[in-house]
Coordinates of C-alpha atoms in Angstrom, one line a residue:
Chain A
M15 CA 15.8 -5.0 -17.0
L16 CA 18.0 -7.4 -18.7
R17 CA 20.8 -5.9 -17.6
T18 CA 19.6 -6.1 -13.7
I19 CA 19.0 -9.7 -14.2
L20 CA 22.3 -10.3 -15.6
H21 CA 23.8 -8.1 -12.7
R22 CA 21.8 -10.3 -10.2
A23 CA 22.9 -13.8 -11.7
V24 CA 26.6 -12.7 -11.8
S25 CA 26.6 -11.3 -8.2
A26 CA 24.9 -14.7 -7.5
A27 CA 27.8 -16.6 -9.0
I28 CA 30.4 -14.9 -7.2
L29 CA 28.5 -15.5 -3.8
I30 CA 28.6 -19.5 -4.6
V31 CA 32.3 -19.3 -5.5
I32 CA 32.9 -17.6 -1.9
A33 CA 30.4 -19.9 -0.4
S34 CA 32.5 -22.8 -2.0
V35 CA 35.9 -21.3 -0.7
F36 CA 34.4 -21.1 3.0
S37 CA 33.1 -24.7 2.8
F38 CA 36.4 -26.0 1.6
M39 CA 38.2 -23.9 4.1
I40 CA 36.5 -25.9 6.9
I41 CA 39.2 -28.8 6.5
A42 CA 41.8 -26.4 6.3
A43 CA 40.9 -24.1 9.2
F44 CA 39.9 -27.1 11.4
P45 CA 41.6 -26.9 14.5
G46 CA 44.4 -29.7 15.3
N47 CA 46.1 -32.3 13.0
V48 CA 43.6 -33.0 10.3
A49 CA 45.3 -36.1 9.1
A50 CA 45.8 -37.3 12.7
L51 CA 42.0 -36.9 13.3
I52 CA 41.0 -38.9 10.1
A53 CA 43.5 -41.4 11.0
E54 CA 42.1 -41.8 14.1
M55 CA 38.5 -42.1 13.1
R56 CA 39.5 -45.0 10.8
G57 CA 40.7 -46.7 13.8
G58 CA 43.5 -49.0 14.5
F59 CA 46.9 -48.0 15.6
V60 CA 47.9 -44.3 14.6
S61 CA 51.6 -44.3 13.9
H62 CA 53.4 -41.4 12.2
E63 CA 53.5 -43.4 9.2
V64 CA 49.6 -43.9 9.0
V65 CA 49.1 -40.1 9.6
A66 CA 51.7 -39.3 6.7
A67 CA 49.6 -41.8 4.4
V68 CA 46.4 -40.0 5.3
A69 CA 48.0 -36.8 4.6
E70 CA 49.2 -38.0 1.3
E71 CA 45.8 -39.6 0.5
Y72 CA 44.0 -36.2 1.3
R73 CA 46.5 -33.9 -0.4
L74 CA 46.9 -32.2 3.0
N75 CA 50.4 -31.4 1.8
D76 CA 49.6 -29.5 -1.2
P77 CA 49.3 -25.8 -1.4
L78 CA 46.0 -24.7 -0.3
V79 CA 45.2 -23.0 -3.8
L80 CA 45.9 -26.3 -5.6
R81 CA 43.8 -28.4 -3.1
Y82 CA 40.9 -25.9 -3.4
F83 CA 40.8 -26.6 -7.3
H84 CA 41.3 -30.4 -7.0
W85 CA 38.2 -30.3 -4.5
L86 CA 36.1 -27.9 -6.7
G87 CA 37.2 -30.5 -9.7
E88 CA 35.7 -33.4 -8.0
V89 CA 32.6 -31.5 -6.7
L90 CA 31.9 -30.1 -10.2
Q91 CA 32.0 -33.9 -11.3
G92 CA 29.6 -34.9 -8.4
N93 CA 32.1 -36.4 -6.2
L94 CA 31.8 -35.1 -2.9
G95 CA 34.0 -37.5 -0.9
S96 CA 33.4 -40.2 1.4
S97 CA 32.2 -40.0 5.0
L98 CA 34.9 -40.6 7.5
R99 CA 32.7 -42.4 9.8
T100 CA 30.7 -44.8 7.6
G101 CA 33.1 -44.6 4.5
E102 CA 30.0 -44.4 2.3
S103 CA 29.7 -41.7 -0.7
V104 CA 28.4 -38.5 0.8
A105 CA 26.6 -37.7 -2.5
A106 CA 24.8 -41.3 -2.5
A107 CA 23.9 -40.4 1.2
M108 CA 22.6 -37.0 0.7
A109 CA 20.5 -38.3 -2.2
Q110 CA 19.0 -41.0 0.0
R111 CA 18.4 -38.4 2.9
L112 CA 16.8 -35.8 0.2
E113 CA 13.2 -36.9 0.5
P114 CA 12.6 -36.2 4.2
T115 CA 14.2 -32.6 4.0
I116 CA 12.4 -31.7 0.6
V117 CA 9.0 -32.7 2.4
L118 CA 10.1 -30.8 5.4
V119 CA 10.8 -27.6 3.5
L120 CA 8.0 -27.6 1.2
G121 CA 5.5 -28.7 3.8
G122 CA 7.0 -26.0 6.5
S123 CA 6.7 -23.3 3.8
L124 CA 2.9 -24.6 3.1
V125 CA 2.2 -24.3 6.6
T126 CA 4.2 -20.8 6.6
L127 CA 1.9 -19.6 3.7
V128 CA -1.4 -20.8 4.8
M129 CA -0.9 -19.4 8.4
G130 CA 0.5 -16.4 7.3
V131 CA -1.6 -15.3 4.5
S132 CA -5.1 -16.6 6.5
L133 CA -4.1 -15.1 9.8
G134 CA -2.7 -11.8 8.3
F135 CA -5.7 -11.1 6.3
A136 CA -8.3 -12.1 8.8
G137 CA -6.4 -9.4 10.9
A138 CA -6.3 -6.8 8.6
M139 CA -9.9 -7.3 7.6
W140 CA -11.0 -6.9 11.1
P141 CA -8.2 -4.4 12.5
N142 CA -8.4 -4.5 16.2
G143 CA -11.1 -7.0 16.7
V144 CA -10.9 -10.0 18.7
I145 CA -9.5 -12.3 15.9
D146 CA -6.6 -9.5 15.3
Q147 CA -5.8 -9.5 19.1
I148 CA -5.6 -13.0 19.5
I149 CA -3.5 -13.3 16.2
R150 CA -1.2 -10.7 17.5
A151 CA -0.7 -12.5 21.0
F152 CA -0.2 -15.9 19.1
A153 CA 2.2 -14.1 17.0
V154 CA 4.4 -13.0 19.7
F155 CA 3.9 -16.1 21.6
N156 CA 5.4 -18.1 18.7
V157 CA 8.1 -16.1 17.5
S158 CA 9.4 -16.0 21.1
L159 CA 9.2 -19.5 21.3
P160 CA 12.3 -21.7 21.1
K161 CA 11.7 -24.2 18.1
F162 CA 12.3 -27.2 19.8
F163 CA 10.2 -26.3 22.5
L164 CA 7.3 -25.8 20.1
A165 CA 8.1 -29.2 18.7
A166 CA 8.6 -30.7 21.9
M167 CA 4.6 -29.3 23.1
L168 CA 3.4 -30.7 19.7
I169 CA 4.7 -34.2 20.3
Y170 CA 3.2 -34.1 23.9
I171 CA 0.1 -32.9 22.9
F172 CA -0.7 -34.8 19.8
G173 CA 1.2 -37.4 20.1
V174 CA 1.5 -38.2 24.0
Q175 CA -1.9 -36.8 25.1
L176 CA -4.3 -37.1 22.4
Q177 CA -2.5 -39.9 20.5
M178 CA -3.6 -38.4 17.0
L179 CA -0.8 -38.2 15.2
P180 CA 2.8 -40.2 14.7
T181 CA 5.6 -38.4 16.3
F182 CA 8.4 -40.4 15.4
G183 CA 9.9 -41.1 11.9
F184 CA 9.5 -40.6 8.3
R185 CA 6.3 -42.6 7.7
G186 CA 3.8 -41.3 5.2
P187 CA 1.9 -38.4 5.2
L188 CA 0.5 -38.4 8.6
S189 CA 3.7 -38.4 10.0
W190 CA 4.8 -35.2 8.2
I191 CA 2.3 -33.3 10.0
L192 CA 3.7 -32.5 13.1
P193 CA 7.5 -31.5 12.0
C194 CA 5.9 -29.4 9.1
I195 CA 3.9 -27.6 11.8
A196 CA 7.0 -27.2 14.2
V197 CA 9.1 -25.9 11.3
G198 CA 6.6 -23.6 9.7
A199 CA 4.7 -22.1 12.5
V200 CA 7.3 -19.3 13.7
P201 CA 7.7 -17.9 10.2
G202 CA 3.8 -18.2 9.6
A203 CA 3.5 -16.0 12.7
L204 CA 5.9 -13.6 11.4
L205 CA 4.6 -13.4 7.8
S206 CA 1.1 -13.0 9.2
R207 CA 2.4 -9.8 11.2
L208 CA 4.1 -8.8 8.1
I209 CA 1.0 -8.9 5.8
R210 CA -1.1 -7.8 8.7
V211 CA 0.9 -4.7 9.0
G212 CA 1.8 -4.2 5.2
L213 CA -2.2 -4.3 4.4
E214 CA -2.6 -1.7 7.1
E215 CA -0.2 0.6 5.5
A216 CA -1.1 0.1 2.0
M217 CA -5.0 0.6 3.2
S218 CA -4.1 4.2 4.5
K219 CA -2.9 5.3 1.0
P220 CA -4.9 7.7 -1.1
Y221 CA -5.8 5.4 -3.8
V222 CA -7.7 3.7 -1.5
I223 CA -9.7 6.7 -0.7
T224 CA -10.0 6.7 -4.6
A225 CA -11.2 3.0 -4.7
K226 CA -13.7 3.7 -2.0
S227 CA -15.1 6.7 -4.0
K228 CA -16.1 4.3 -6.9
G229 CA -18.1 2.8 -4.2
F230 CA -16.1 -0.2 -3.1
G231 CA -16.0 -1.8 0.2
R232 CA -13.1 -2.6 2.5
R233 CA -13.1 -6.2 1.9
R234 CA -12.9 -5.5 -2.1
I235 CA -10.4 -2.9 -1.7
L236 CA -8.3 -5.2 0.6
F237 CA -7.9 -7.9 -2.3
R238 CA -7.9 -5.6 -5.2
D239 CA -6.0 -2.5 -4.3
A240 CA -3.7 -3.0 -1.0
L241 CA -3.0 -6.8 -1.8
P242 CA -0.8 -6.1 -5.2
N243 CA 1.2 -3.4 -3.3
I244 CA 2.4 -5.6 -0.8
V245 CA 3.3 -8.8 -3.0
P246 CA 7.1 -7.6 -3.5
V247 CA 7.5 -7.6 0.4
F248 CA 5.5 -10.6 0.9
L249 CA 7.5 -12.4 -1.6
T250 CA 10.8 -11.6 -0.2
T251 CA 9.8 -12.4 3.2
F252 CA 8.6 -15.7 2.0
G253 CA 11.9 -16.4 0.2
M254 CA 14.0 -15.7 3.3
N255 CA 11.3 -18.1 5.2
I256 CA 12.8 -21.0 2.8
A257 CA 16.1 -20.3 4.4
F258 CA 14.8 -20.2 7.9
V259 CA 12.8 -23.4 7.3
T260 CA 15.8 -25.2 5.7
Q261 CA 17.9 -24.0 8.8
S262 CA 15.1 -25.4 11.3
S263 CA 15.6 -28.9 9.7
L264 CA 18.8 -29.2 11.8
I265 CA 16.8 -29.1 15.0
I266 CA 13.4 -30.5 13.8
E267 CA 14.7 -33.7 12.0
P268 CA 16.5 -34.9 14.9
I269 CA 13.8 -34.3 17.2
F270 CA 11.3 -36.3 15.0
S271 CA 14.1 -38.8 14.2
W272 CA 13.7 -37.9 10.4
N273 CA 16.7 -39.1 8.3
G274 CA 17.2 -36.0 6.3
I275 CA 19.9 -33.7 5.4
G276 CA 19.7 -31.5 8.7
A277 CA 20.1 -34.6 10.7
Y278 CA 23.0 -35.7 8.7
F279 CA 24.5 -32.3 9.3
V280 CA 24.1 -32.5 12.9
E281 CA 25.4 -36.3 13.0
A282 CA 28.5 -35.1 10.9
A283 CA 29.2 -32.2 13.3
R284 CA 28.9 -34.7 16.3
F285 CA 31.5 -37.0 14.9
R286 CA 33.7 -34.2 13.1
D287 CA 33.1 -35.9 9.6
L288 CA 34.8 -33.2 7.8
P289 CA 33.5 -34.3 4.1
V290 CA 30.0 -34.3 5.2
L291 CA 30.1 -31.0 7.1
Q292 CA 31.8 -29.8 3.9
S293 CA 29.2 -30.9 1.5
C294 CA 26.2 -30.0 3.4
L295 CA 27.6 -26.3 4.1
L296 CA 28.3 -25.9 0.3
M297 CA 24.7 -27.6 -0.4
F298 CA 22.9 -25.3 2.0
S299 CA 24.7 -22.2 0.8
I300 CA 24.0 -22.8 -2.9
L301 CA 20.2 -23.5 -2.1
F302 CA 20.2 -20.0 -0.3
I303 CA 21.6 -18.3 -2.8
L304 CA 19.7 -19.6 -5.7
V305 CA 16.6 -19.3 -3.6
N306 CA 17.2 -15.4 -3.0
L307 CA 18.2 -15.0 -6.6
M308 CA 15.0 -16.5 -7.7
V309 CA 13.0 -14.1 -5.2
D310 CA 14.9 -11.4 -6.4
L311 CA 13.9 -12.0 -9.9
I312 CA 10.2 -12.7 -9.1
V313 CA 9.8 -9.7 -7.2
M314 CA 11.2 -7.7 -10.1
M315 CA 8.8 -9.4 -12.5
A316 CA 5.9 -8.7 -10.3
D317 CA 6.6 -5.0 -9.5
P318 CA 5.5 -3.1 -12.4
L319 CA 7.6 -0.2 -11.5
Q320 CA 10.6 -2.2 -12.1
R321 CA 9.4 -4.4 -14.7
R322 CA 8.5 -1.1 -16.9
A323 CA 10.5 1.7 -16.2
K324 CA 9.4 5.2 -17.2
R325 CA 9.8 5.6 -21.0
A326 CA 11.9 8.8 -21.5
Chain B
M23 CA -57.5 12.8 -4.2
I24 CA -55.3 15.6 -4.8
R25 CA -51.6 15.0 -6.5
T26 CA -49.2 17.4 -5.6
T27 CA -46.0 17.3 -7.7
H28 CA -42.9 17.9 -5.5
P29 CA -40.0 19.7 -7.3
A30 CA -36.8 17.1 -7.3
P31 CA -34.7 17.9 -4.5
P32 CA -31.4 19.5 -5.5
P33 CA -28.3 17.8 -6.0
L34 CA -26.7 19.0 -3.0
E35 CA -28.3 21.0 0.0
V36 CA -25.5 21.7 2.9
D37 CA -27.1 23.2 6.0
G38 CA -25.4 24.4 9.3
F39 CA -22.7 21.7 8.4
S40 CA -19.8 21.5 10.8
V41 CA -16.7 19.3 11.0
T42 CA -14.8 18.8 14.3
L43 CA -11.4 16.9 13.8
H44 CA -10.0 15.4 17.0
T45 CA -6.2 14.5 17.3
P46 CA -4.7 13.1 20.7
N47 CA -3.8 16.9 21.4
V48 CA -6.1 19.5 19.9
S49 CA -9.5 19.5 18.3
V50 CA -9.8 21.8 15.4
R51 CA -12.9 22.9 13.6
P52 CA -12.1 23.0 10.0
V53 CA -15.7 23.6 8.8
D54 CA -17.8 26.0 10.9
R55 CA -21.8 25.8 10.3
V56 CA -21.5 25.9 6.5
T57 CA -24.8 26.6 4.4
Y58 CA -25.1 26.5 0.6
S59 CA -26.9 24.3 -2.1
V60 CA -26.3 23.4 -5.7
E61 CA -29.0 23.1 -8.2
A62 CA -29.2 20.5 -10.8
G63 CA -26.7 21.1 -13.7
E64 CA -25.1 23.6 -11.6
V65 CA -21.4 24.5 -11.3
L66 CA -20.4 25.7 -7.6
A67 CA -17.0 26.5 -7.0
V68 CA -15.6 26.6 -3.6
V69 CA -12.8 29.0 -3.1
G70 CA -10.1 29.5 -0.4
E71 CA -6.3 29.6 1.0
S72 CA -5.1 26.2 1.9
G73 CA -6.4 25.1 5.0
S74 CA -9.2 27.0 4.6
G75 CA -11.4 23.7 5.0
K76 CA -12.6 23.5 1.2
T77 CA -11.5 20.0 1.0
I78 CA -12.8 18.5 4.3
L79 CA -15.9 20.4 3.6
N80 CA -16.5 18.1 0.8
M81 CA -14.8 14.8 1.6
A82 CA -16.0 14.4 5.1
P83 CA -19.7 13.8 4.3
L84 CA -18.6 11.1 1.8
D85 CA -16.5 9.7 4.6
L86 CA -13.5 10.1 2.1
L87 CA -10.9 11.6 4.8
P88 CA -7.6 10.1 5.1
V89 CA -7.4 6.9 7.3
G90 CA -6.9 7.8 10.8
V91 CA -8.7 11.2 10.8
D92 CA -11.6 11.2 13.4
A93 CA -14.0 13.6 12.0
D94 CA -17.3 14.6 14.1
M95 CA -20.0 16.1 12.1
A96 CA -23.0 18.1 12.9
G97 CA -25.7 19.9 10.6
S98 CA -27.0 18.2 7.5
V99 CA -25.6 17.4 3.9
R100 CA -28.4 16.4 1.8
F101 CA -27.9 14.7 -1.5
E102 CA -31.1 14.6 -3.5
G103 CA -32.8 15.0 -0.2
R104 CA -31.0 12.2 1.6
D105 CA -28.9 13.2 4.5
L106 CA -25.3 11.7 3.6
L107 CA -24.4 12.2 7.5
K108 CA -27.6 9.9 8.5
M109 CA -26.6 7.1 6.1
T110 CA -25.3 3.9 7.2
A111 CA -21.6 2.7 5.8
S112 CA -23.4 0.8 3.0
E113 CA -26.0 3.3 2.0
L114 CA -23.2 5.8 1.5
E115 CA -21.4 3.1 -0.1
A116 CA -24.2 3.0 -2.9
V117 CA -24.0 6.7 -3.2
R118 CA -20.4 6.7 -3.8
G119 CA -19.5 6.2 -7.7
S120 CA -22.9 6.5 -9.2
G121 CA -24.5 9.2 -7.2
I122 CA -21.5 11.3 -6.3
G123 CA -18.3 10.7 -8.4
V124 CA -15.2 12.4 -7.2
V125 CA -11.9 13.7 -8.7
F126 CA -8.8 13.9 -6.5
Q127 CA -6.1 16.7 -6.2
D128 CA -3.0 14.6 -7.0
P129 CA -3.4 12.4 -9.8
L130 CA -0.4 10.4 -8.8
S131 CA -1.0 9.1 -5.4
A132 CA -4.9 9.0 -6.2
L133 CA -3.9 6.1 -8.7
N134 CA -2.9 2.7 -7.5
P135 CA 0.8 2.2 -8.5
V136 CA 0.6 -1.5 -9.5
R137 CA -2.7 -1.8 -11.3
K138 CA -3.0 -0.7 -15.0
V139 CA -4.8 2.4 -15.7
G140 CA -7.6 0.4 -17.6
R141 CA -8.4 -1.9 -14.9
Q142 CA -8.8 1.1 -12.3
L143 CA -11.2 2.6 -14.9
T144 CA -13.2 -0.6 -15.9
E145 CA -14.0 -1.8 -12.2
G146 CA -15.9 1.1 -11.2
I147 CA -17.8 1.1 -14.5
E148 CA -18.8 -2.6 -14.2
R149 CA -20.0 -1.8 -10.7
N150 CA -21.7 1.7 -11.4
L151 CA -23.4 1.0 -14.5
R152 CA -23.6 -2.7 -14.2
L153 CA -22.0 -3.4 -17.6
T154 CA -20.0 -6.7 -18.6
P155 CA -16.1 -6.7 -18.5
A156 CA -16.3 -6.3 -22.4
Q157 CA -18.7 -3.4 -22.2
S158 CA -16.9 -1.8 -19.5
E159 CA -13.7 -1.8 -21.5
S160 CA -15.1 -0.2 -24.4
R161 CA -17.0 2.2 -22.4
A162 CA -13.6 3.0 -20.8
A163 CA -11.8 3.5 -23.8
E164 CA -14.8 6.0 -24.8
L165 CA -14.5 8.2 -21.6
L166 CA -10.4 8.1 -22.0
A167 CA -11.1 9.7 -25.5
L168 CA -13.9 12.0 -24.2
V169 CA -11.3 13.6 -21.7
G170 CA -8.8 13.8 -24.6
L171 CA -6.3 11.2 -24.0
P172 CA -5.2 10.0 -27.4
D173 CA -4.7 6.3 -28.3
P174 CA -7.1 5.2 -25.2
K175 CA -6.8 1.3 -26.0
S176 CA -3.0 1.5 -25.3
R177 CA -3.2 3.9 -22.5
M178 CA -5.4 1.5 -20.4
Q179 CA -2.4 -1.3 -20.7
Q180 CA -0.3 1.4 -18.8
Y181 CA 0.6 1.9 -15.4
P182 CA -0.2 5.3 -13.8
H183 CA 3.9 5.9 -13.6
E184 CA 4.0 5.6 -17.3
L185 CA 1.6 8.6 -18.0
S186 CA 2.5 12.3 -17.7
G187 CA 0.8 14.4 -15.1
G188 CA -1.8 15.8 -17.2
Q189 CA -2.7 12.3 -18.5
R190 CA -3.1 11.1 -15.0
Q191 CA -5.3 14.0 -14.1
R192 CA -7.4 13.2 -17.2
V193 CA -7.6 9.6 -16.1
G194 CA -8.9 10.8 -12.8
I195 CA -11.4 12.8 -14.3
A196 CA -12.6 9.9 -16.6
M197 CA -12.8 7.8 -13.1
G198 CA -14.8 10.4 -11.6
I199 CA -17.1 10.6 -14.1
S200 CA -17.1 6.8 -15.3
G201 CA -20.2 6.1 -12.9
E202 CA -22.2 8.6 -14.6
P203 CA -22.8 10.6 -11.3
R204 CA -25.5 13.2 -10.9
L205 CA -22.9 15.2 -8.8
L206 CA -19.1 15.3 -9.3
I207 CA -16.8 16.7 -6.7
A208 CA -13.7 17.8 -8.4
D209 CA -10.9 18.6 -5.5
E210 CA -8.3 21.3 -7.5
P211 CA -8.4 19.1 -10.4
T212 CA -6.1 21.5 -12.2
T213 CA -3.7 22.5 -9.4
A214 CA -0.9 20.0 -10.5
L215 CA -0.6 21.0 -14.1
D216 CA 0.8 23.5 -16.2
V217 CA -1.5 26.4 -17.4
T218 CA -2.2 25.2 -20.9
V219 CA -3.4 21.8 -19.5
Q220 CA -5.4 23.6 -17.1
A221 CA -7.3 25.4 -19.6
Q222 CA -8.0 22.5 -21.5
I223 CA -9.2 20.5 -18.3
V224 CA -11.7 23.2 -17.7
E225 CA -13.0 23.2 -21.0
L226 CA -13.3 19.4 -20.7
L227 CA -15.3 19.7 -17.4
K228 CA -17.4 22.4 -18.8
D229 CA -18.2 20.2 -21.8
L230 CA -18.6 17.1 -19.8
Q231 CA -21.1 19.0 -17.4
K232 CA -23.1 20.1 -20.4
R233 CA -22.9 16.8 -22.2
M234 CA -24.0 15.0 -19.1
G235 CA -26.0 17.2 -17.3
M236 CA -24.7 16.8 -13.8
A237 CA -23.9 19.1 -11.3
I238 CA -20.2 20.1 -10.2
V239 CA -18.8 21.0 -7.1
I240 CA -15.1 22.4 -7.9
I241 CA -12.8 23.2 -5.0
T242 CA -10.1 25.4 -6.2
H243 CA -7.9 28.7 -5.3
D244 CA -7.6 29.7 -8.8
F245 CA -9.9 32.4 -9.8
G246 CA -9.4 31.7 -13.6
V247 CA -11.0 28.4 -12.9
V248 CA -13.9 29.8 -11.3
S249 CA -14.7 32.4 -14.0
G250 CA -14.2 29.7 -16.7
L251 CA -16.2 27.2 -15.2
A252 CA -18.3 28.1 -12.3
D253 CA -21.9 29.7 -12.1
K254 CA -21.7 30.3 -8.3
V255 CA -18.8 30.6 -5.8
A256 CA -18.5 30.1 -2.2
V257 CA -15.8 31.7 -0.6
M258 CA -14.1 29.8 2.7
Y259 CA -12.3 31.4 5.3
A260 CA -11.0 29.6 8.4
G261 CA -13.7 27.1 8.0
R262 CA -16.7 29.5 7.5
L263 CA -18.4 30.8 4.5
S264 CA -17.7 34.4 4.1
E265 CA -19.2 35.1 0.9
L266 CA -21.7 33.3 -1.6
G267 CA -23.2 34.3 -5.0
S268 CA -23.1 34.2 -8.6
V269 CA -19.8 34.4 -10.2
R270 CA -20.4 37.6 -11.9
D271 CA -21.8 39.2 -8.5
V272 CA -18.7 37.8 -6.6
L273 CA -16.1 38.6 -8.9
V274 CA -17.3 41.9 -10.2
G275 CA -18.6 43.4 -7.2
P276 CA -17.4 41.3 -4.0
A277 CA -18.5 42.4 -0.8
H278 CA -16.7 40.7 1.8
P279 CA -13.3 42.4 2.4
Y280 CA -11.7 38.7 2.6
T281 CA -13.1 38.2 -1.2
R282 CA -11.8 41.6 -2.3
G283 CA -8.3 40.8 -0.6
L284 CA -8.2 37.4 -2.3
L285 CA -9.3 38.8 -5.8
Q286 CA -6.6 41.8 -5.4
S287 CA -3.9 39.5 -4.5
V288 CA -4.6 37.7 -8.0
P289 CA -1.6 38.9 -10.3
S290 CA -2.4 40.4 -13.4
L291 CA -0.9 40.8 -16.8
T292 CA -2.9 43.9 -17.7
V293 CA -1.5 46.3 -15.2
P294 CA 1.5 48.5 -15.5
M295 CA 5.0 46.5 -15.1
D296 CA 5.9 48.6 -12.0
T297 CA 2.7 48.5 -10.0
K298 CA 3.1 47.2 -6.6
F299 CA 1.6 43.5 -5.8
V300 CA -0.8 43.7 -3.1
G301 CA -1.3 40.5 -1.2
L302 CA -3.3 40.1 1.8
P303 CA -1.3 40.7 5.0
G304 CA -1.2 38.7 8.0
Q305 CA -1.9 34.8 8.4
P306 CA -5.3 32.8 8.9
P307 CA -6.3 32.0 12.1
N308 CA -5.2 28.8 13.9
L309 CA -8.3 26.7 13.9
A310 CA -7.5 24.9 17.2
H311 CA -8.5 28.2 18.9
R312 CA -12.2 29.3 19.3
I313 CA -12.8 32.2 17.2
D314 CA -15.5 34.2 18.9
G315 CA -16.1 37.1 16.2
C316 CA -15.4 37.5 12.6
A317 CA -12.6 35.1 11.8
F318 CA -11.2 37.5 9.3
A319 CA -11.2 40.6 11.9
P320 CA -7.4 40.5 12.8
R321 CA -6.3 41.0 9.1
C322 CA -9.4 43.3 7.9
A323 CA -9.2 46.8 7.0
E324 CA -12.7 47.7 7.9
V325 CA -12.7 46.1 11.1
R326 CA -14.9 47.7 13.6
A327 CA -15.0 47.1 17.4
D328 CA -18.2 44.8 17.5
C329 CA -16.5 42.6 14.7
R330 CA -14.6 40.8 17.5
G331 CA -17.9 40.5 19.6
H332 CA -20.0 38.0 17.8
R333 CA -19.9 35.6 14.6
P334 CA -21.6 37.7 11.7
G335 CA -24.1 36.0 9.8
L336 CA -24.9 35.8 6.1
L337 CA -26.5 38.9 4.9
S338 CA -28.0 39.9 1.6
V339 CA -25.7 42.3 -0.1
P340 CA -27.5 45.3 -1.3
R341 CA -27.6 46.5 -4.7
S342 CA -26.8 43.0 -5.9
S343 CA -28.7 40.2 -6.9
P344 CA -30.9 38.1 -4.4
G345 CA -28.6 35.1 -4.1
H346 CA -25.5 37.2 -3.0
L347 CA -24.6 37.0 0.7
A348 CA -21.7 38.2 2.6
A349 CA -21.1 37.7 6.2
C350 CA -20.0 41.3 6.8
P351 CA -22.3 43.5 8.5
V352 CA -20.1 46.5 8.2
V353 CA -19.8 46.4 4.2
V354 CA -23.6 45.4 3.7
N355 CA -24.5 48.4 6.2
Q356 CA -22.5 51.0 4.4
N357 CA -23.8 50.1 0.8
I358 CA -27.6 50.4 1.9

């Protein structure tokens, strides 16, 4: 058990190092003359001297390995460089934009959880009933829908037609509702199918017949016997969902004009703001890897077959 | 006013009971017009080869067949006078556990892998004996001690995979009897175990049956279990009852050629080393096809022309006890 935890932690650390190399390489591998690009973005007359000065400033002439370690040293000290466009510190800008993204990720995950669990259970409780059919159709509809389309529909229905909810900006809990639904609906639909199918499969196991033989009814067996058996699959999927929701923030934040990390990233990509892109990539990668590690460990803790290996 | 005292109905009366299973391609009839009964405190062994319908015969009336198996049932199966086949789902739920307890064949898959053994045991006790969690806890520990598990308190904190096969089977038996049922159905409770443990389990069941006074139906293909535990034997072949009688009558004086073949094919340690082992030639019939005559006719040494014509009913075996019945007119008529 301890060995496995250690093993997972070490692989996560290695993955983070690899991710940092890739994030760093985005400058080295960027097409064209990076120094000229940076000089151009600063404005003014771009002479050979200016380009040479920029190359010197960004250590672009140093060997790649040296540059990587220099960059890594800065990152570890919390210095992510400064934006080419605005000149402000990337770390400070990210800290400022963290709140909307955290709201979106947590809120979206909450929507996923509530939707996935309630619909999944309803489907398993009354298999092939009317509710199950509706849920199935809804799930397929949701999964095959592009995220921006769902967001646009939500804005149109609740913002424009019904005028119930704000559709613009990050302004208090009411304005959180639509973006969180837009982000959480698709993984929620996926999760509901997974729970529904997982419960169905668990309900066909012999231990369910045993529970029945003790006189218990379907609802109780569903919760007491089937549910604990799908916890590992559920946790793994829900963990992946956090990655999915974070990724969705790139699309959803600009649609709802939220100034989050996702919007920051999209903006940086549009203006080729390399230090920002680099930092966002690194942060997203670390977040994914850590979430995955946590999910793996929680699954291990939750599964008695793994937690307590058979004693010899 | 005249008051008549009715004798209490027996725990189990199976009458003309048939099961037809439907799959997308074929329909099979694994149980075909079976009739027998089990009296209070009696142990009935249902024997027969794999696939002879023993398990379906006993699990189908309780609605304990695997999910997805679509069973049509006919006839009647009365538990203490009430027909299980006519009960609603909730009436049947009330019978399971407290009225009829079940011990399953494969103790590993019958236990939930991610729940502690103790919880799986106490939940049934709480429900069926209406005890508080604390009372159930100590009752469960008593039961585990009763079935011969040492250190029950710490066993209860374990998961099924942490127990040995024999320990799991004992937990399964403890679960079956935990609701103090009047009837226990034990489906091959010793098959997965080695011989010494088998003997212990048989002794245990016998002991429990005496102490709790319950009736038992034990499904087995082991004649050792039959002679050690049962009062009565029902021999199944191809979903039909071929012989029924007391253990003594059936084991000592088997009437039906199938029962004789079955008994002959039990390996014995008391015969000389070089004796040729006699098995039963041939294969059981395919139940997807309609069988008009005696189902055993194709494998039978005593077969006559009229055996294939129509299905023989159960006949009283001459020069035996009154309850000894066999579905073979040829043998029964020879012995008159």
